[in-house]
Amino acid sequence: MSSSLTCTKLTLFTVAAILIQIIGLSLFVLGFFPVKPALSGVSGPESFQPPRYCVVEDQNVSNLPLDQLKLLYQELYEIPPSFDRLILMVIDGLPAEFVLGRDGRPPSMVFMEAMPYMQSLLASGMAVGYHAKAAPPTVTMPRLKAMVSGAIGGFLDVAFNFNTQALLDDNLIRQFFNIGWKMVMFGDETWLKLFPGLFTRHDGVSSFYCAFLLDITLYEITQKVIRLGLWRFIEVVRPLSMSIFVQRLLFILTGPAIADLLRSLGYHGVKEVKDTVEVDYNVTRNLGDELNRTDWSLLILHYLGLDHVGHIGGRSSVLMGPKLKEMDEVVQMIHLSAKQSQDNGQGRTLLVCATFF
């Protein structure tokens, strides 16, 4: 009887421990990976709500009835923009300290010499710098969502970053499209996945930094991956009957070592492509023509090369200086074009922002 009672208690204790583990794991998952429902509707004068605190200096205006105050906000909503066109330049992986310094100190001389034109704009007051702190995770997709919608990303977005879906929440890009803006995008293809069909012209590039041209079958690659057990991302240029999502989750291989290893196994058709130059060239090659066009209101340029340099060699990479200089030359090209258009009665503004590596 005593033995039976002990066995029963042990069983109950085991079941209770398992239940506690399941409850604890569930609480952790729900807290660490919260699911944020999409918000329906779009903002505008028709969705006016009285402000919680007065932002109008004239107290008589703030005391207007709600219907009259709504009409006032509608009039403010229809105020024409200060500039005719907006150029958004996203330099992926550019830390603020490279341009603005850190803790009240200016940037190091290496970075200042690499970006002389941008530093001259800041010093002369023709540009204004602002250091915005991004909430993790700092991968591309949640950062873009935060920029255009104000949404705070979660760690679950890291998984969604590999299979980006259209952004359904109210956002600036959709608002611009609804009021008739013509938008053009060159660079990271994540923009095209978040906002399908909204761009008049576009040329997207993959955000994965290493590519291999493989002349072997999907089954052979899969067997090599399973046998080697090496998991880092790889872009397979010619996959056979394989979706992008499966492709990016399945072929997680190391960089140059895998190319050498596959060659040693007899696959001499493997060609490695270091993606620090072409991804930016594919953006800049379109820039000259677009700056001369007059049919767009928003031009988005998303450069990936500097982020790729950071992933490959870190901030002290020998490629970092030339890449910063390249970005500085792009800023100079856009700024000089904006000054020329201003002389012709057209106003353009350039907004340069970055994510982090």
Coordinates of N, CA and C in Angstrom, one line a residue, residues 66-182:
L66 N -17.0 70.1 -31.8 CA -16.3 69.0 -32.5 C -16.5 69.1 -34.0
D67 N -17.7 69.4 -34.5 CA -17.9 69.4 -35.9 C -17.1 70.5 -36.6
Q68 N -17.0 71.7 -35.9 CA -16.2 72.8 -36.5 C -14.7 72.5 -36.4
L69 N -14.3 71.9 -35.3 CA -12.9 71.5 -35.1 C -12.5 70.5 -36.2
K70 N -13.4 69.6 -36.5 CA -13.1 68.6 -37.6 C -12.9 69.3 -38.9
L71 N -13.7 70.3 -39.2 CA -13.6 71.1 -40.4 C -12.2 71.8 -40.5
L72 N -11.8 72.3 -39.3 CA -10.5 73.0 -39.2 C -9.4 72.0 -39.5
Y73 N -9.4 70.8 -39.0 CA -8.4 69.8 -39.3 C -8.5 69.3 -40.7
Q74 N -9.6 69.4 -41.4 CA -9.7 69.0 -42.8 C -9.0 70.1 -43.6
E75 N -9.1 71.4 -43.2 CA -8.4 72.4 -43.9 C -6.9 72.3 -43.8
L76 N -6.5 71.9 -42.6 CA -5.1 71.7 -42.3 C -4.6 70.5 -43.1
Y77 N -5.4 69.5 -43.3 CA -5.1 68.3 -44.0 C -4.8 68.6 -45.5
E78 N -5.5 69.6 -46.0 CA -5.3 69.9 -47.4 C -4.3 70.9 -47.7
I79 N -3.5 71.3 -46.7 CA -2.4 72.2 -47.0 C -1.4 71.6 -47.9
P80 N -1.0 72.3 -48.9 CA 0.0 71.7 -49.9 C 1.3 71.4 -49.2
P81 N 2.1 70.5 -49.7 CA 3.4 70.1 -49.1 C 4.4 71.2 -49.3
S82 N 5.4 71.3 -48.5 CA 6.5 72.3 -48.6 C 7.4 72.0 -49.8
F83 N 7.5 70.7 -50.2 CA 8.3 70.3 -51.3 C 7.5 69.5 -52.3
D84 N 7.9 69.7 -53.6 CA 7.2 69.0 -54.6 C 7.4 67.5 -54.6
R85 N 8.7 67.1 -54.3 CA 9.0 65.7 -54.4 C 9.9 65.3 -53.2
L86 N 9.9 64.0 -52.8 CA 10.6 63.5 -51.7 C 11.5 62.4 -52.2
I87 N 12.8 62.4 -51.8 CA 13.7 61.3 -52.1 C 14.1 60.7 -50.8
L88 N 13.8 59.4 -50.6 CA 14.1 58.7 -49.4 C 15.3 57.7 -49.7
M89 N 16.4 58.0 -49.1 CA 17.6 57.2 -49.3 C 17.9 56.4 -48.0
V90 N 17.7 55.1 -48.1 CA 18.0 54.2 -47.0 C 19.3 53.5 -47.2
I91 N 20.3 53.8 -46.3 CA 21.6 53.1 -46.3 C 21.6 52.0 -45.2
D92 N 21.3 50.8 -45.7 CA 21.2 49.7 -44.7 C 22.5 49.5 -44.0
G93 N 22.5 49.4 -42.7 CA 23.6 49.1 -41.9 C 24.5 50.3 -41.6
L94 N 24.1 51.5 -41.8 CA 24.9 52.7 -41.5 C 24.6 53.2 -40.0
P95 N 25.6 53.0 -39.1 CA 25.4 53.4 -37.7 C 25.4 55.0 -37.7
A96 N 24.6 55.5 -36.8 CA 24.5 57.0 -36.7 C 25.9 57.6 -36.3
E97 N 26.7 56.9 -35.5 CA 27.9 57.4 -35.1 C 28.9 57.6 -36.2
F98 N 28.7 57.0 -37.4 CA 29.6 57.2 -38.5 C 29.4 58.6 -39.1
V99 N 28.2 59.1 -38.9 CA 27.9 60.4 -39.5 C 27.7 61.5 -38.4
L100 N 27.1 61.2 -37.3 CA 26.8 62.2 -36.3 C 27.7 62.1 -35.1
G101 N 28.5 61.1 -35.0 CA 29.3 60.9 -33.8 C 28.5 60.2 -32.7
R102 N 29.1 60.2 -31.5 CA 28.5 59.5 -30.4 C 28.8 60.1 -29.1
D103 N 27.8 60.2 -28.2 CA 28.0 60.8 -26.8 C 28.5 62.2 -26.9
G104 N 28.1 63.0 -27.9 CA 28.5 64.4 -28.0 C 29.8 64.6 -28.7
R105 N 30.5 63.5 -29.0 CA 31.8 63.6 -29.8 C 31.6 63.4 -31.2
P106 N 32.3 64.1 -32.1 CA 32.2 64.0 -33.5 C 32.6 62.6 -34.0
P107 N 32.3 62.3 -35.2 CA 32.7 61.0 -35.8 C 34.2 61.0 -35.9
S108 N 34.8 59.8 -35.9 CA 36.2 59.6 -36.1 C 36.7 60.2 -37.4
M109 N 37.9 60.6 -37.5 CA 38.5 61.2 -38.7 C 38.3 60.3 -39.9
V110 N 38.4 59.0 -39.7 CA 38.3 58.1 -40.8 C 36.9 58.2 -41.5
F111 N 35.9 58.2 -40.7 CA 34.5 58.3 -41.2 C 34.3 59.7 -41.8
M112 N 34.8 60.8 -41.2 CA 34.6 62.1 -41.7 C 35.3 62.3 -43.1
E113 N 36.5 61.7 -43.2 CA 37.2 61.8 -44.5 C 36.5 60.9 -45.5
A114 N 35.8 59.8 -45.1 CA 35.1 59.0 -46.1 C 33.8 59.6 -46.6
M115 N 33.2 60.5 -45.8 CA 32.0 61.1 -46.2 C 32.1 62.7 -46.1
P116 N 33.0 63.3 -46.9 CA 33.2 64.7 -46.7 C 32.0 65.6 -47.1
Y117 N 31.3 65.2 -48.2 CA 30.2 66.0 -48.6 C 29.0 66.1 -47.6
M118 N 28.7 64.9 -47.0 CA 27.7 64.9 -46.0 C 28.1 65.7 -44.8
Q119 N 29.3 65.6 -44.4 CA 29.8 66.3 -43.2 C 29.7 67.8 -43.5
S120 N 30.0 68.2 -44.8 CA 29.9 69.7 -45.1 C 28.5 70.2 -45.0
L121 N 27.5 69.3 -45.4 CA 26.1 69.7 -45.4 C 25.7 69.9 -43.9
L122 N 26.2 69.0 -43.0 CA 25.8 69.1 -41.6 C 26.5 70.3 -41.0
A123 N 27.7 70.6 -41.3 CA 28.5 71.7 -40.7 C 27.9 73.1 -41.2
S124 N 27.4 73.1 -42.4 CA 26.9 74.4 -42.9 C 25.4 74.6 -42.6
G125 N 24.8 73.7 -42.0 CA 23.4 73.8 -41.6 C 22.4 73.5 -42.8
M126 N 22.9 73.0 -43.9 CA 22.1 72.7 -45.0 C 21.4 71.3 -44.8
A127 N 21.9 70.6 -43.8 CA 21.3 69.3 -43.4 C 21.2 69.2 -41.9
V128 N 20.3 68.5 -41.4 CA 20.0 68.3 -40.0 C 20.1 66.9 -39.7
G129 N 20.9 66.5 -38.6 CA 21.0 65.1 -38.2 C 20.2 64.8 -37.0
Y130 N 19.7 63.6 -37.0 CA 18.9 63.2 -35.8 C 19.2 61.7 -35.6
H131 N 19.5 61.4 -34.3 CA 19.8 60.0 -34.0 C 18.6 59.4 -33.4
A132 N 17.9 58.5 -34.1 CA 16.8 57.7 -33.7 C 17.2 56.4 -33.2
K133 N 16.7 55.9 -32.1 CA 17.1 54.6 -31.6 C 16.0 53.6 -32.0
A134 N 16.5 52.6 -32.7 CA 15.5 51.5 -33.2 C 15.4 50.4 -32.2
A135 N 14.1 50.0 -32.0 CA 13.8 48.8 -31.1 C 14.2 47.5 -31.9
P136 N 14.7 46.6 -31.1 CA 15.0 45.3 -31.8 C 13.7 44.5 -32.1
P137 N 13.8 43.7 -33.1 CA 14.9 43.3 -33.9 C 15.1 44.3 -35.1
T138 N 16.4 44.4 -35.5 CA 16.8 45.4 -36.5 C 17.0 44.8 -37.8
V139 N 16.3 43.7 -38.1 CA 16.3 43.2 -39.5 C 15.4 44.1 -40.4
T140 N 15.5 43.9 -41.7 CA 15.0 44.8 -42.6 C 13.5 45.0 -42.5
M141 N 12.7 43.9 -42.6 CA 11.3 44.0 -42.7 C 10.6 44.8 -41.6
P142 N 10.9 44.4 -40.3 CA 10.3 45.2 -39.2 C 10.8 46.7 -39.1
R143 N 12.0 46.9 -39.6 CA 12.5 48.3 -39.6 C 11.7 49.1 -40.6
L144 N 11.5 48.6 -41.8 CA 10.7 49.3 -42.8 C 9.3 49.5 -42.4
K145 N 8.7 48.5 -41.7 CA 7.3 48.7 -41.2 C 7.3 49.8 -40.2
A146 N 8.3 49.9 -39.3 CA 8.3 50.9 -38.3 C 8.4 52.3 -39.0
M147 N 9.2 52.4 -40.0 CA 9.4 53.7 -40.7 C 8.2 54.2 -41.3
V148 N 7.4 53.3 -41.9 CA 6.2 53.8 -42.7 C 4.9 53.7 -42.0
S149 N 4.9 53.0 -40.9 CA 3.6 52.8 -40.1 C 3.7 53.1 -38.7
G150 N 4.9 53.2 -38.1 CA 5.1 53.4 -36.7 C 4.9 52.2 -35.9
A151 N 4.7 51.0 -36.5 CA 4.6 49.8 -35.8 C 5.9 49.3 -35.1
I152 N 5.8 48.8 -33.9 CA 6.9 48.3 -33.2 C 7.1 46.8 -33.5
G153 N 8.2 46.4 -34.0 CA 8.3 45.0 -34.4 C 8.6 44.1 -33.2
G154 N 8.4 42.9 -33.4 CA 8.6 41.9 -32.4 C 9.6 40.8 -33.0
F155 N 10.1 39.9 -32.1 CA 11.0 39.0 -32.5 C 10.4 37.9 -33.5
L156 N 9.1 37.8 -33.5 CA 8.5 37.0 -34.5 C 8.7 37.5 -35.9
D157 N 8.9 38.8 -36.0 CA 9.1 39.4 -37.3 C 10.4 38.9 -38.0
V158 N 11.3 38.4 -37.2 CA 12.6 37.8 -37.7 C 12.2 36.6 -38.6
A159 N 11.3 35.8 -38.3 CA 10.9 34.7 -39.1 C 10.1 35.2 -40.3
F160 N 9.2 36.2 -40.1 CA 8.5 36.8 -41.2 C 9.4 37.5 -42.2
N161 N 10.5 37.9 -41.8 CA 11.5 38.6 -42.7 C 11.9 37.7 -43.8
F162 N 11.9 36.4 -43.7 CA 12.3 35.5 -44.7 C 11.2 35.2 -45.7
N163 N 9.9 35.6 -45.4 CA 8.8 35.4 -46.3 C 7.9 36.6 -46.1
T164 N 8.3 37.8 -46.5 CA 7.6 39.0 -46.3 C 6.3 39.0 -47.0
Q165 N 5.2 39.4 -46.3 CA 3.9 39.5 -46.9 C 3.5 41.0 -46.9
A166 N 2.5 41.3 -47.7 CA 2.0 42.7 -47.9 C 1.6 43.3 -46.6
L167 N 2.0 44.5 -46.4 CA 1.6 45.3 -45.1 C 0.2 45.7 -45.2
L168 N -0.7 45.3 -44.4 CA -2.1 45.6 -44.4 C -2.4 46.8 -43.5
D169 N -1.6 47.1 -42.5 CA -1.8 48.3 -41.6 C -1.7 49.6 -42.4
D170 N -2.4 50.6 -41.9 CA -2.3 51.9 -42.5 C -0.9 52.4 -42.4
N171 N -0.4 52.9 -43.6 CA 1.0 53.3 -43.7 C 1.2 54.5 -44.6
L172 N 2.3 55.1 -44.6 CA 2.6 56.3 -45.4 C 2.6 56.0 -46.9
I173 N 3.1 54.8 -47.3 CA 3.2 54.5 -48.7 C 1.8 54.3 -49.3
R174 N 0.9 53.6 -48.6 CA -0.5 53.5 -49.0 C -1.2 54.8 -49.1
Q175 N -0.9 55.7 -48.1 CA -1.5 57.0 -48.1 C -1.1 57.8 -49.3
F176 N 0.2 57.8 -49.6 CA 0.7 58.5 -50.7 C 0.1 58.0 -52.0
F177 N -0.1 56.7 -52.1 CA -0.7 56.1 -53.3 C -2.2 56.5 -53.4
N178 N -2.8 56.6 -52.3 CA -4.3 57.0 -52.3 C -4.5 58.4 -52.8
I179 N -3.5 59.3 -52.5 CA -3.7 60.7 -52.9 C -3.0 61.0 -54.3
G180 N -2.6 59.9 -55.0 CA -2.2 60.1 -56.3 C -0.7 60.2 -56.6
W181 N 0.1 60.0 -55.6 CA 1.5 60.1 -55.8 C 2.0 58.9 -56.7
K182 N 2.9 59.3 -57.6 CA 3.6 58.3 -58.3 C 4.9 58.0 -57.6

